[in-house]
Short mmCIF file of C-alpha atoms and ligand atoms in Angstrom, two decimals:
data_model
loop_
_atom_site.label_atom_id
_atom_site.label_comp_id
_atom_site.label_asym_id
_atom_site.label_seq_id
_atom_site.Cartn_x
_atom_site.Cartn_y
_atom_site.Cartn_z
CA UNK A 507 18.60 -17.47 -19.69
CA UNK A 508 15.70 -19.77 -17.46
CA UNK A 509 12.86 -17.85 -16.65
CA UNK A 510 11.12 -19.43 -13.93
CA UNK A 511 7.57 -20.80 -14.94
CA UNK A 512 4.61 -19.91 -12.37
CA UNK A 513 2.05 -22.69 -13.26
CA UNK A 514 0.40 -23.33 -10.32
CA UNK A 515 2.21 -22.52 -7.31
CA UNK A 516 2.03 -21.27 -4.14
CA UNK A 517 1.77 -17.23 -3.31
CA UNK A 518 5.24 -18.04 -1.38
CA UNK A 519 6.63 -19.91 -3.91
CA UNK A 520 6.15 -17.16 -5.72
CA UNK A 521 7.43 -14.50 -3.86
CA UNK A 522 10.71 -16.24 -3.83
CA UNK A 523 11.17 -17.70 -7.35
CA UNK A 524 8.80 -15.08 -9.85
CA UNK A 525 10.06 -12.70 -12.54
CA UNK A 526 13.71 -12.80 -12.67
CA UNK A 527 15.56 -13.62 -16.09
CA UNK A 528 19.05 -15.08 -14.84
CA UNK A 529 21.96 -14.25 -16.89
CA UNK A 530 24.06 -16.30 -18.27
CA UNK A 531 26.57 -15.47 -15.66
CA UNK A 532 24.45 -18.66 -13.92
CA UNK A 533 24.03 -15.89 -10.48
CA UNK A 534 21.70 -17.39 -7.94
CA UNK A 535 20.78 -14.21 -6.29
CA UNK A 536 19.13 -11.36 -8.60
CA UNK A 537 21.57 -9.15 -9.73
CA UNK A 538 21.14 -5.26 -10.60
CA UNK A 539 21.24 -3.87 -13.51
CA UNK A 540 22.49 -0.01 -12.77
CA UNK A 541 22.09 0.97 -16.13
CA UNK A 542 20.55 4.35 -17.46
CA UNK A 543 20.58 2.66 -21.03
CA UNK A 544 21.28 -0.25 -23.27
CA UNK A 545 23.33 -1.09 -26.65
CA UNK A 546 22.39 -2.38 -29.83
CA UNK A 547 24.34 -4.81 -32.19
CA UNK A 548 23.72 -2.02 -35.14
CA UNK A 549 21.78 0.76 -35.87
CA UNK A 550 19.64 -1.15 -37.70
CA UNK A 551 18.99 -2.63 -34.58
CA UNK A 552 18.73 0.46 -32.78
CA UNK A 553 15.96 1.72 -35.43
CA UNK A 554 14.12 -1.58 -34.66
CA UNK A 555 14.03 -1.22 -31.38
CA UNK A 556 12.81 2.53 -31.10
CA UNK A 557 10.28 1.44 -34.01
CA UNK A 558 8.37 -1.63 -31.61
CA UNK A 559 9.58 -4.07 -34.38
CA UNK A 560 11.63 -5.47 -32.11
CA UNK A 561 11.53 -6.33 -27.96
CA UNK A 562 14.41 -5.27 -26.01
CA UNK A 563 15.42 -2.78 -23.06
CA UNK A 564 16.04 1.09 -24.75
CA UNK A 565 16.26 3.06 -21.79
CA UNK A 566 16.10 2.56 -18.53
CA UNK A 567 12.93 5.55 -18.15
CA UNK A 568 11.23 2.53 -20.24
CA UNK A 569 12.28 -0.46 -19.32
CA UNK A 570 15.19 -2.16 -16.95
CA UNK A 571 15.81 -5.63 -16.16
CA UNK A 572 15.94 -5.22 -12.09
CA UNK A 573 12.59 -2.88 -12.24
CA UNK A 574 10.95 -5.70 -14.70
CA UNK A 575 11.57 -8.48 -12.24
CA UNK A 576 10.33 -6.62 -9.62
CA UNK A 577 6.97 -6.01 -11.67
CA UNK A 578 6.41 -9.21 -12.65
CA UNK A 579 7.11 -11.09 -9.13
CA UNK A 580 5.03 -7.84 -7.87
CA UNK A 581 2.16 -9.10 -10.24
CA UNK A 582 2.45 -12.80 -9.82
CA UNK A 583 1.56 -12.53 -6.61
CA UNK A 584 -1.27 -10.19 -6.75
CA UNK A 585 -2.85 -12.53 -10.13
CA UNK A 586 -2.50 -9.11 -12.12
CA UNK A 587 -1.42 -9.10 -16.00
CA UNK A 588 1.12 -6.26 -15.64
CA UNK A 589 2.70 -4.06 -13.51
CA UNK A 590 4.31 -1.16 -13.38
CA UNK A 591 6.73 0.36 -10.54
CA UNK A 592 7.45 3.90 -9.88
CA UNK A 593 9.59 6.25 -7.57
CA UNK A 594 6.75 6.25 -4.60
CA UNK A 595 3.62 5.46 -3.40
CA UNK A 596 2.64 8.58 -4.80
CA UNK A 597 3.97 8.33 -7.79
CA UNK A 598 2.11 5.45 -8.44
CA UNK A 599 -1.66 6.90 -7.65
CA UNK A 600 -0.37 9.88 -9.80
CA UNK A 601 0.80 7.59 -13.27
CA UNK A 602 -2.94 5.63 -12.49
CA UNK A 603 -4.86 8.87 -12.57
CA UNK A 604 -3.10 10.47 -15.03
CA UNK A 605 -3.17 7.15 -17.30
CA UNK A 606 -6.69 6.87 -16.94
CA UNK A 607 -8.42 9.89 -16.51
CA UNK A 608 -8.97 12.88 -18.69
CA UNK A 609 -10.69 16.36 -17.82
CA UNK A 610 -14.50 15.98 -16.91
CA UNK A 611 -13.99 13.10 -15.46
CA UNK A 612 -15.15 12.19 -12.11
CA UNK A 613 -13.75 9.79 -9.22
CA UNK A 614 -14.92 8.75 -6.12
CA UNK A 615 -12.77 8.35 -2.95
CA UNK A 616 -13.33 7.13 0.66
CA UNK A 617 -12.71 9.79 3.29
CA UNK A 618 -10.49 7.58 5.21
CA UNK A 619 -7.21 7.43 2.70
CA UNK A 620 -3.07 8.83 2.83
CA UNK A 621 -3.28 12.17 3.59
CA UNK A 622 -0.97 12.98 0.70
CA UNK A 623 -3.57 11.51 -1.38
CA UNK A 624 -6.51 13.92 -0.89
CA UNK A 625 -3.71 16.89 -1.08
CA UNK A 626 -3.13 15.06 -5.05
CA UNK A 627 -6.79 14.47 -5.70
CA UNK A 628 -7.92 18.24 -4.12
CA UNK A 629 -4.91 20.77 -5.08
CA UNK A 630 -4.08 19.00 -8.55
CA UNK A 631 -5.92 16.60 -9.78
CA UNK A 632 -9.07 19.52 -9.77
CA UNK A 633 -6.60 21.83 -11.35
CA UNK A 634 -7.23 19.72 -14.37
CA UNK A 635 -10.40 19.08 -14.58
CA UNK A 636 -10.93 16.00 -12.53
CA UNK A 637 -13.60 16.39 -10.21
CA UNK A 638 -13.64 14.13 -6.56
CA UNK A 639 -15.98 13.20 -4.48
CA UNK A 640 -15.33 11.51 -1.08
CA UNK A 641 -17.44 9.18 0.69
CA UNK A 642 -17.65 6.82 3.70
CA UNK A 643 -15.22 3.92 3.48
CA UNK A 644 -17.53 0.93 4.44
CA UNK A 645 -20.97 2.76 3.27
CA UNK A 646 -21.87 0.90 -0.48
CA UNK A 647 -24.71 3.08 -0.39
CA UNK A 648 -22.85 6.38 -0.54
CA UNK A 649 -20.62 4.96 -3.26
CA UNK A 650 -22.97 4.23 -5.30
CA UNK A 651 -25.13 7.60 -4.34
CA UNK A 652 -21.79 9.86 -5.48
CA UNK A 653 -21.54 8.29 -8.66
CA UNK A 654 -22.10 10.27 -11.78
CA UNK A 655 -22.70 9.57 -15.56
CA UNK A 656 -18.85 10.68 -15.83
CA UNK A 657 -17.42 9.06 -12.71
CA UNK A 658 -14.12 6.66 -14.05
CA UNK A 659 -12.97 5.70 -10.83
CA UNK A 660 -13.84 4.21 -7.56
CA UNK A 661 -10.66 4.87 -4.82
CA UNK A 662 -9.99 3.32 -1.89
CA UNK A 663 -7.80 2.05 1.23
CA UNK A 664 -9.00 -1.12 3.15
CA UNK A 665 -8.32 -1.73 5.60
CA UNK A 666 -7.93 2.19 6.71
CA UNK A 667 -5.09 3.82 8.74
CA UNK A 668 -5.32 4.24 11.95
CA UNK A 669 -9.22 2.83 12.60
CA UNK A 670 -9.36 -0.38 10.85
CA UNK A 671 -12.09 0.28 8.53
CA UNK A 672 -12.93 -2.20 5.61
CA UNK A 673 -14.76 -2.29 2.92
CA UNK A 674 -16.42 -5.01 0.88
CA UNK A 675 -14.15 -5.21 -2.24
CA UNK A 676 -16.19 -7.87 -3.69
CA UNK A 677 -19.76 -5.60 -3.27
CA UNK A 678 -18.33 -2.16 -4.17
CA UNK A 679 -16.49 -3.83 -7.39
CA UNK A 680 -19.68 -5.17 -7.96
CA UNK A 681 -21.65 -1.95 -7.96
CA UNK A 682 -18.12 -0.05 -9.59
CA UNK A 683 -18.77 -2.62 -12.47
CA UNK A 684 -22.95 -2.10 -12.50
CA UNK A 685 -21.78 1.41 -13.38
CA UNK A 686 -18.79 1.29 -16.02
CA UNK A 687 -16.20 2.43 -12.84
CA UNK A 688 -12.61 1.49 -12.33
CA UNK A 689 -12.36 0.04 -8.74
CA UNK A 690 -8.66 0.65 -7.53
CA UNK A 691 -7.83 -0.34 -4.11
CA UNK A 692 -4.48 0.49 -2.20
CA UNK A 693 -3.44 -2.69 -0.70
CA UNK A 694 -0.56 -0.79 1.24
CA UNK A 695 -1.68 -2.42 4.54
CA UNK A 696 -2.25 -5.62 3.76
CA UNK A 697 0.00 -6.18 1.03
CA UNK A 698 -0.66 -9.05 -1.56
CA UNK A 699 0.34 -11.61 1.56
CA UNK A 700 -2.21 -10.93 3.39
CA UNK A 701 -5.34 -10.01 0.96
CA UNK A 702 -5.53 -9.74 -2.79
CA UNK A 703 -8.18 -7.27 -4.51
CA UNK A 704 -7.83 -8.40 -8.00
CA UNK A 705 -9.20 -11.84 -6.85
CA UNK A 706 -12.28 -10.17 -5.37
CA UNK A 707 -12.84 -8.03 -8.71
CA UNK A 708 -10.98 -4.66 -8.38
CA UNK A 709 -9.55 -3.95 -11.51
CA UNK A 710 -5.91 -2.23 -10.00
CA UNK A 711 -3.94 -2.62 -7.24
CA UNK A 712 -1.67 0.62 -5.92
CA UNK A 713 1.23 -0.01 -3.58
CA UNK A 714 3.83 2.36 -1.60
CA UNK A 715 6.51 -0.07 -1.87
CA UNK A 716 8.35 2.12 0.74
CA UNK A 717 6.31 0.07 3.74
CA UNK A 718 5.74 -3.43 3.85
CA UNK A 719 7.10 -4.79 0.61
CA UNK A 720 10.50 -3.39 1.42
CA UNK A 721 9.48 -4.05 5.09
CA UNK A 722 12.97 -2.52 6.64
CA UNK A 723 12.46 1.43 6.04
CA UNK A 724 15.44 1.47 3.61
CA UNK A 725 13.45 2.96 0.07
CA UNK A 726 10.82 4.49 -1.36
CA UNK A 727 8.63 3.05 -4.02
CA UNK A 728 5.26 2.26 -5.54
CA UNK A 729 3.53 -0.07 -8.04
CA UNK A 730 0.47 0.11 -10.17
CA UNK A 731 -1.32 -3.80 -10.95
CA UNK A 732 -3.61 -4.77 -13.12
CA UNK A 733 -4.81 -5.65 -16.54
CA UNK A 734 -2.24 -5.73 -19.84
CA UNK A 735 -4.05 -2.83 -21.22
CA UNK A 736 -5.16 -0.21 -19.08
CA UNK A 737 -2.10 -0.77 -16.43
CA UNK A 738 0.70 -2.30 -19.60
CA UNK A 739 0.17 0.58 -21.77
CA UNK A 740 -1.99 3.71 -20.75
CA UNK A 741 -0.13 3.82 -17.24
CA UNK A 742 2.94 2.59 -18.28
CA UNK A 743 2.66 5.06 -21.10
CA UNK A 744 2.31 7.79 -18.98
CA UNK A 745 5.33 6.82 -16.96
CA UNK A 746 7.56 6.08 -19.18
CA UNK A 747 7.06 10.12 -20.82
CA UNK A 748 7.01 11.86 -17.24
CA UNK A 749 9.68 10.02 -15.98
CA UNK A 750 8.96 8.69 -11.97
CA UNK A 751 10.04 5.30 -12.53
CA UNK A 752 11.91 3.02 -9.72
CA UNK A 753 15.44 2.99 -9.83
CA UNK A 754 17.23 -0.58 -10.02
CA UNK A 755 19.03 -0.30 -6.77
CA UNK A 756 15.23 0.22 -5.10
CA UNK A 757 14.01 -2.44 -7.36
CA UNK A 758 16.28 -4.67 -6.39
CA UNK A 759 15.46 -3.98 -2.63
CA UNK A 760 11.92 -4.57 -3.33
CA UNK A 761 12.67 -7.33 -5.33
CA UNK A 762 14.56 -9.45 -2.12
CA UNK A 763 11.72 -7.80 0.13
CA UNK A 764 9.16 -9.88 -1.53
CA UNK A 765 11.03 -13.27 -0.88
CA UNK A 766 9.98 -12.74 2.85
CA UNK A 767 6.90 -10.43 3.09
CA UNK A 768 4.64 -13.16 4.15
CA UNK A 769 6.82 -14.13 6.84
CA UNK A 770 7.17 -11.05 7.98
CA UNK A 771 3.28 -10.32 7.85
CA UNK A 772 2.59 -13.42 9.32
CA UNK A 773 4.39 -11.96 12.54
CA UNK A 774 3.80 -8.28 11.79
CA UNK A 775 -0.27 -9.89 12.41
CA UNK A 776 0.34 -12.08 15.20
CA UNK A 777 2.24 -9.18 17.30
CA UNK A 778 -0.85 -7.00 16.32
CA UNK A 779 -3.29 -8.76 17.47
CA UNK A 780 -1.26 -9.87 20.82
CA UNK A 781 -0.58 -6.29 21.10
CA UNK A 782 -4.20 -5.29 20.79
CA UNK A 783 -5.29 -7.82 23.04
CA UNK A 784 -2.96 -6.41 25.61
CA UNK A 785 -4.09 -3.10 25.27
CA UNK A 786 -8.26 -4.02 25.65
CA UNK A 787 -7.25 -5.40 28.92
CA UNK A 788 -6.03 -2.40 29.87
CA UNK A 789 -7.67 0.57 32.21
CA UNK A 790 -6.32 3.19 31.15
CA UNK A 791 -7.07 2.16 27.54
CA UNK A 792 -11.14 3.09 26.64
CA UNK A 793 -10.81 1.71 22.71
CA UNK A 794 -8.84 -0.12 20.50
CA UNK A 795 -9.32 -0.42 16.62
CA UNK A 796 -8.00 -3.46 14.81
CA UNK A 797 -9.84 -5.91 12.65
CA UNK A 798 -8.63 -8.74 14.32
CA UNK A 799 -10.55 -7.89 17.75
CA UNK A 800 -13.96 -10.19 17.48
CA UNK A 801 -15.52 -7.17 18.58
CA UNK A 802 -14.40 -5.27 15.65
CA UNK A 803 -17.94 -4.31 13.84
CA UNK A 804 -15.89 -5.69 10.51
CA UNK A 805 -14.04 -8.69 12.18
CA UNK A 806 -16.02 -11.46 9.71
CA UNK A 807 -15.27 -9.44 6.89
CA UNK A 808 -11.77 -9.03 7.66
CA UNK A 809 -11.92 -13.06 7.87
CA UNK A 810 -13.17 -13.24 4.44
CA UNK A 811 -11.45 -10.95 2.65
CA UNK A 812 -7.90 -10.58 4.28
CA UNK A 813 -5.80 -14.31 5.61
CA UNK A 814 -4.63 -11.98 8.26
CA UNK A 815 -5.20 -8.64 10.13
CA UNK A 816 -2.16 -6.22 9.72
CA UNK A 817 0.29 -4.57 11.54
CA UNK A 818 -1.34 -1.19 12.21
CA UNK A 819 -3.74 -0.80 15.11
CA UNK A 820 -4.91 2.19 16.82
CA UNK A 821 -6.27 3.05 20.89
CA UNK A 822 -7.96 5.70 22.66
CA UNK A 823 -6.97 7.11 26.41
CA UNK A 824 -9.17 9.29 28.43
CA UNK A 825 -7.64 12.85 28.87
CA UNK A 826 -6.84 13.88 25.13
CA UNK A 827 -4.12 15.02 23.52
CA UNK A 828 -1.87 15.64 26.55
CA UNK A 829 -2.82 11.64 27.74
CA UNK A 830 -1.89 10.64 24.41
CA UNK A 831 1.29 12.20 23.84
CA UNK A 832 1.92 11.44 27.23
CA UNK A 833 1.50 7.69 26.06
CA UNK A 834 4.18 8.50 23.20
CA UNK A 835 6.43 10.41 25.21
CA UNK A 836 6.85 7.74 27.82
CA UNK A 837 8.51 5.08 25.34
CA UNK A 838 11.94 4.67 24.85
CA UNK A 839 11.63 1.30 22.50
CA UNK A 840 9.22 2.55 20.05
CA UNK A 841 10.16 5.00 17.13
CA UNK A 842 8.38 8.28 17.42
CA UNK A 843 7.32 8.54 13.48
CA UNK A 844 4.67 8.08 10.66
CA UNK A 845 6.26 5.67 9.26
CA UNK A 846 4.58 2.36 9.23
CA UNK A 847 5.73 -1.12 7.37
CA UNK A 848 8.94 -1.64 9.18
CA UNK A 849 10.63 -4.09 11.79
CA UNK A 850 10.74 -0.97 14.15
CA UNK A 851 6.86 -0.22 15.78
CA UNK A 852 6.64 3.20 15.39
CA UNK A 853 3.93 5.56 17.59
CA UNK A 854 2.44 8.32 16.32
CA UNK A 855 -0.94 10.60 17.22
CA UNK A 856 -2.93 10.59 14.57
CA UNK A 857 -4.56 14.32 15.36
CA UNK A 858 -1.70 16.05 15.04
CA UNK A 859 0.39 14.82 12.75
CA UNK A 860 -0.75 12.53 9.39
CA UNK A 861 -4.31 14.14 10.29
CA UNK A 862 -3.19 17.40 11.10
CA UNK A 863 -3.94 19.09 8.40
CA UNK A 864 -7.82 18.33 8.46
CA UNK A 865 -10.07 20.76 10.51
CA UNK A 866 -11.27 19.73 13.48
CA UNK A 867 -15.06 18.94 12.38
CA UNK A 868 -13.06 16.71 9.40
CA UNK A 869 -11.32 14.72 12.23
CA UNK A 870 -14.43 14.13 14.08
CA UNK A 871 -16.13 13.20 11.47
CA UNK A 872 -13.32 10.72 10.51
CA UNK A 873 -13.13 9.40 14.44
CA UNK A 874 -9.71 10.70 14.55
CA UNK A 875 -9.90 11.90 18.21
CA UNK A 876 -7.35 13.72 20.25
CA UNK A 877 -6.79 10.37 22.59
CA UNK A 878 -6.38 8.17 19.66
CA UNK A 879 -2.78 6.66 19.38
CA UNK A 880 -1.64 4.25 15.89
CA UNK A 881 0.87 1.79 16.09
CA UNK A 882 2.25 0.25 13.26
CA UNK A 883 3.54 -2.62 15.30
CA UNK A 884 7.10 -4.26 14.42
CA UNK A 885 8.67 -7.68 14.62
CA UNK A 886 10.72 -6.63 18.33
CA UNK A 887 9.42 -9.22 21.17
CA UNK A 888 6.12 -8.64 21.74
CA UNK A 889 6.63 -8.13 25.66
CA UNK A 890 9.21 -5.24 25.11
CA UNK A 891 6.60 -3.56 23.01
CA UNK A 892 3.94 -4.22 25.47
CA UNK A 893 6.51 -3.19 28.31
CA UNK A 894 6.92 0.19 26.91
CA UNK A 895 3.31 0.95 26.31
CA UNK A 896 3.05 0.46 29.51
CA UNK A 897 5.26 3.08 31.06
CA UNK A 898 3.34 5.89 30.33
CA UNK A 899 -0.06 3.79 29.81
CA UNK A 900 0.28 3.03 33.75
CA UNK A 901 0.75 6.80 34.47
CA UNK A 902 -2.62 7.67 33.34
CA UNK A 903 -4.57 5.42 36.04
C1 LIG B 2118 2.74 5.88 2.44
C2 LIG B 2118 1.50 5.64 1.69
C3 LIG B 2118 1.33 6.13 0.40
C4 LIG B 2118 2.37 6.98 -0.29
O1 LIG B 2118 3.53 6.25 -0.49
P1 LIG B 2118 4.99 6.95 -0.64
O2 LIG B 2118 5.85 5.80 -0.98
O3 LIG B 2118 5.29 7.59 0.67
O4 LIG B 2118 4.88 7.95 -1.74
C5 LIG B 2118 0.14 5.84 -0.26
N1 LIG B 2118 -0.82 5.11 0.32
C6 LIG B 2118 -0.70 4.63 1.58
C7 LIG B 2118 -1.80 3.84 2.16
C8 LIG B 2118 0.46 4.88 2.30
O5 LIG B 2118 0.58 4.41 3.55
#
């Protein structure tokens, strides 16, 4: 029953060898515990147990071994205290807010975040009391201009799907901190491989598990990080009584995706940033947003702050939605979806689809224009990808 020490090493030593208990069955790979709940020797056990006297799994709503071992290799390598995972991305902003926040109390958002997530903060979360305020991503001024005696919680996404937008974590945790606020940051695009927020002073870390960190489009998921007390009890407190915890089987998943995120982010970047390259050279091709472009406003922040650029990157075509879509509708490699984090690029247009449900002055405001395209670029051979961009990317010359 060896549980692997972390002392001081590396974030891929880590990724392989963290948080997993071995049984005494002596298995080298992690095994799954598909259990909904757990025996005790005798019910005076039992009583100990539901009392906190004693440590031990319950249930698995509460705890399970294969969900635990996720958490704490998930933690590990972001340096956070606890974790906690959950049935989705969304799940996971959801146990947060409703772990930390009460009514009259106000949070502050960047514009530029998962569609699903202004749909929580605006139809729900106001429904009880929370009030939001949304700023822009990169502007420390506004953040600190929107914040209110009650204001808990600073939100946001760096860097930002599709445009590439960062934000100083380091300045805005400063200014969260100047103010008594919470600084969460969802580190869905980078992942803890490629940038880690904790280390630059955000106090939790959100994942959707379902992209990167399973990496192969197989599960959904999400994880809360962060400190033993607000993330180890008052979120994991509100999970465990509402109930959207990961399943083992996902876990698990998860828990074998970690052993080879950076790899796969490692080429996930380098494709990206070949890929963008490509497309700057091209004519019919007027922008292209991705922090690892020098002539990306953000590029030397990117270089401090993230030890690589992504996988997502986004371009703009003259002629609009029809030259866009036109763009889409000429590949036959890429996967039409909005799906990002996989070994698949997928294509999508912004506008219409995870932006479609913002007005028109909201996407303009946002830069989402009708000729931008984001692709969330796979691990295929970068020439295939660039030779099917190029079928319909020719057309428009
Ligand atoms: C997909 C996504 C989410 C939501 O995750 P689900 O697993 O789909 O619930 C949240 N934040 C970001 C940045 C995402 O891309």
């Amino acid at each position: 029953m060896q549980e692997f020490e972390l002392n001081d090493y590396a974030l891929e030593t880590i990724a392989v060898r963290a948080g997993y208990r071995r049984t005494a069955e002596g298995e080298h790979s992690e095994a799954i515990f598909p259990t909904s709940s757990f025996v005790f020797a005798s019910a005076g056990e039992a009583a100990a147990r539901f009392g906190g006297e004693s440590p031990g799994n319950i249930y698995s709503r509460f705890t399970n071994p294969t969900v635990r071992a996720f958490e704490r290799r998930l933690a590990a390598m972001e340096g956070g205290e606890a974790c906690v995972a959950t049935a989705s991305g969304m799940a996971a902003i959801l146990a947060m807010l409703m772990g930390l926040l009460r009514s009259g109390d106000h949070l502050v958002c960047s514009h530029s975040v998962f569609g699903t997530t202004t749909v929580l903060l605006n139809t729900y979360m106001v429904r009880f009391g929370v009030e939001v305020s949304y700023v822009s991503l990169s502007d420390l001024g506004a953040w600190k201009a929107a914040t209110r005696p009650n204001t808990r919680l600073y939100f946001c996404e760096t860097p930002s799907n599709p445009l590439g937008e960062l934000v100083d974590i380091a300045a805005l945790a400063r200014i969260a901190h100047e103010h008594d606020v919470l600084l969460a940051v969802d580190n869905c695009l980078c992942t803890p491989a490629l940038q880690r927020p904790l280390a630059h002073g955000a106090d939790l870390v959100i994942h959707s598990a379902t992209k990167f960190l399973d990496g192969q489009g197989r599960c959904l998921g999400g994880a809360v990080v962060g400190d033993a007390e607000r993330v180890g009890k008052e979120v994991y407190g509100f999970l465990r009584s509402a109930g959207p915890t990961m399943s083992p089987f996902n876990a698990w998943v998860f828990l074998k995706g970690l052993e080879t995120l950076h790899l796969r982010m490692r080429e996930h970047s380098t494709n990206a940033l070949a890929l963008a390259r490509w497309l700057r050279a091209h004519p019919a091709v007027t922008t292209v947003h991705y922090p690892g472009l020098e002539e990306h406003p953000q590029h030397a922040l990117a270089d401090a702050q993230q030890s690589g650029y992504g996988g997502v990157l986004s371009f703009e075509v003259h002629g609009g939605r029809s030259a866009a879509w036109s763009v889409i509708d000429q590949t036959r490699l890429l996967s039409i979806t909005a799906n990002l984090g996989d070994t698949k690029t997928t294509i999508t247009h912004p506008a219409t689809t995870t932006h479609g449900r913002l007005t028109p002055e909201q996407r303009q405001a946002q830069g989402i224009t009708e000729g931008l395209v984001r692709v969330a670029v796979g691990l295929e051979a970068i020439g295939d990808i660039q030779r099917d961009l190029a079928r319909g990317l020719d057309l428009l010359q």
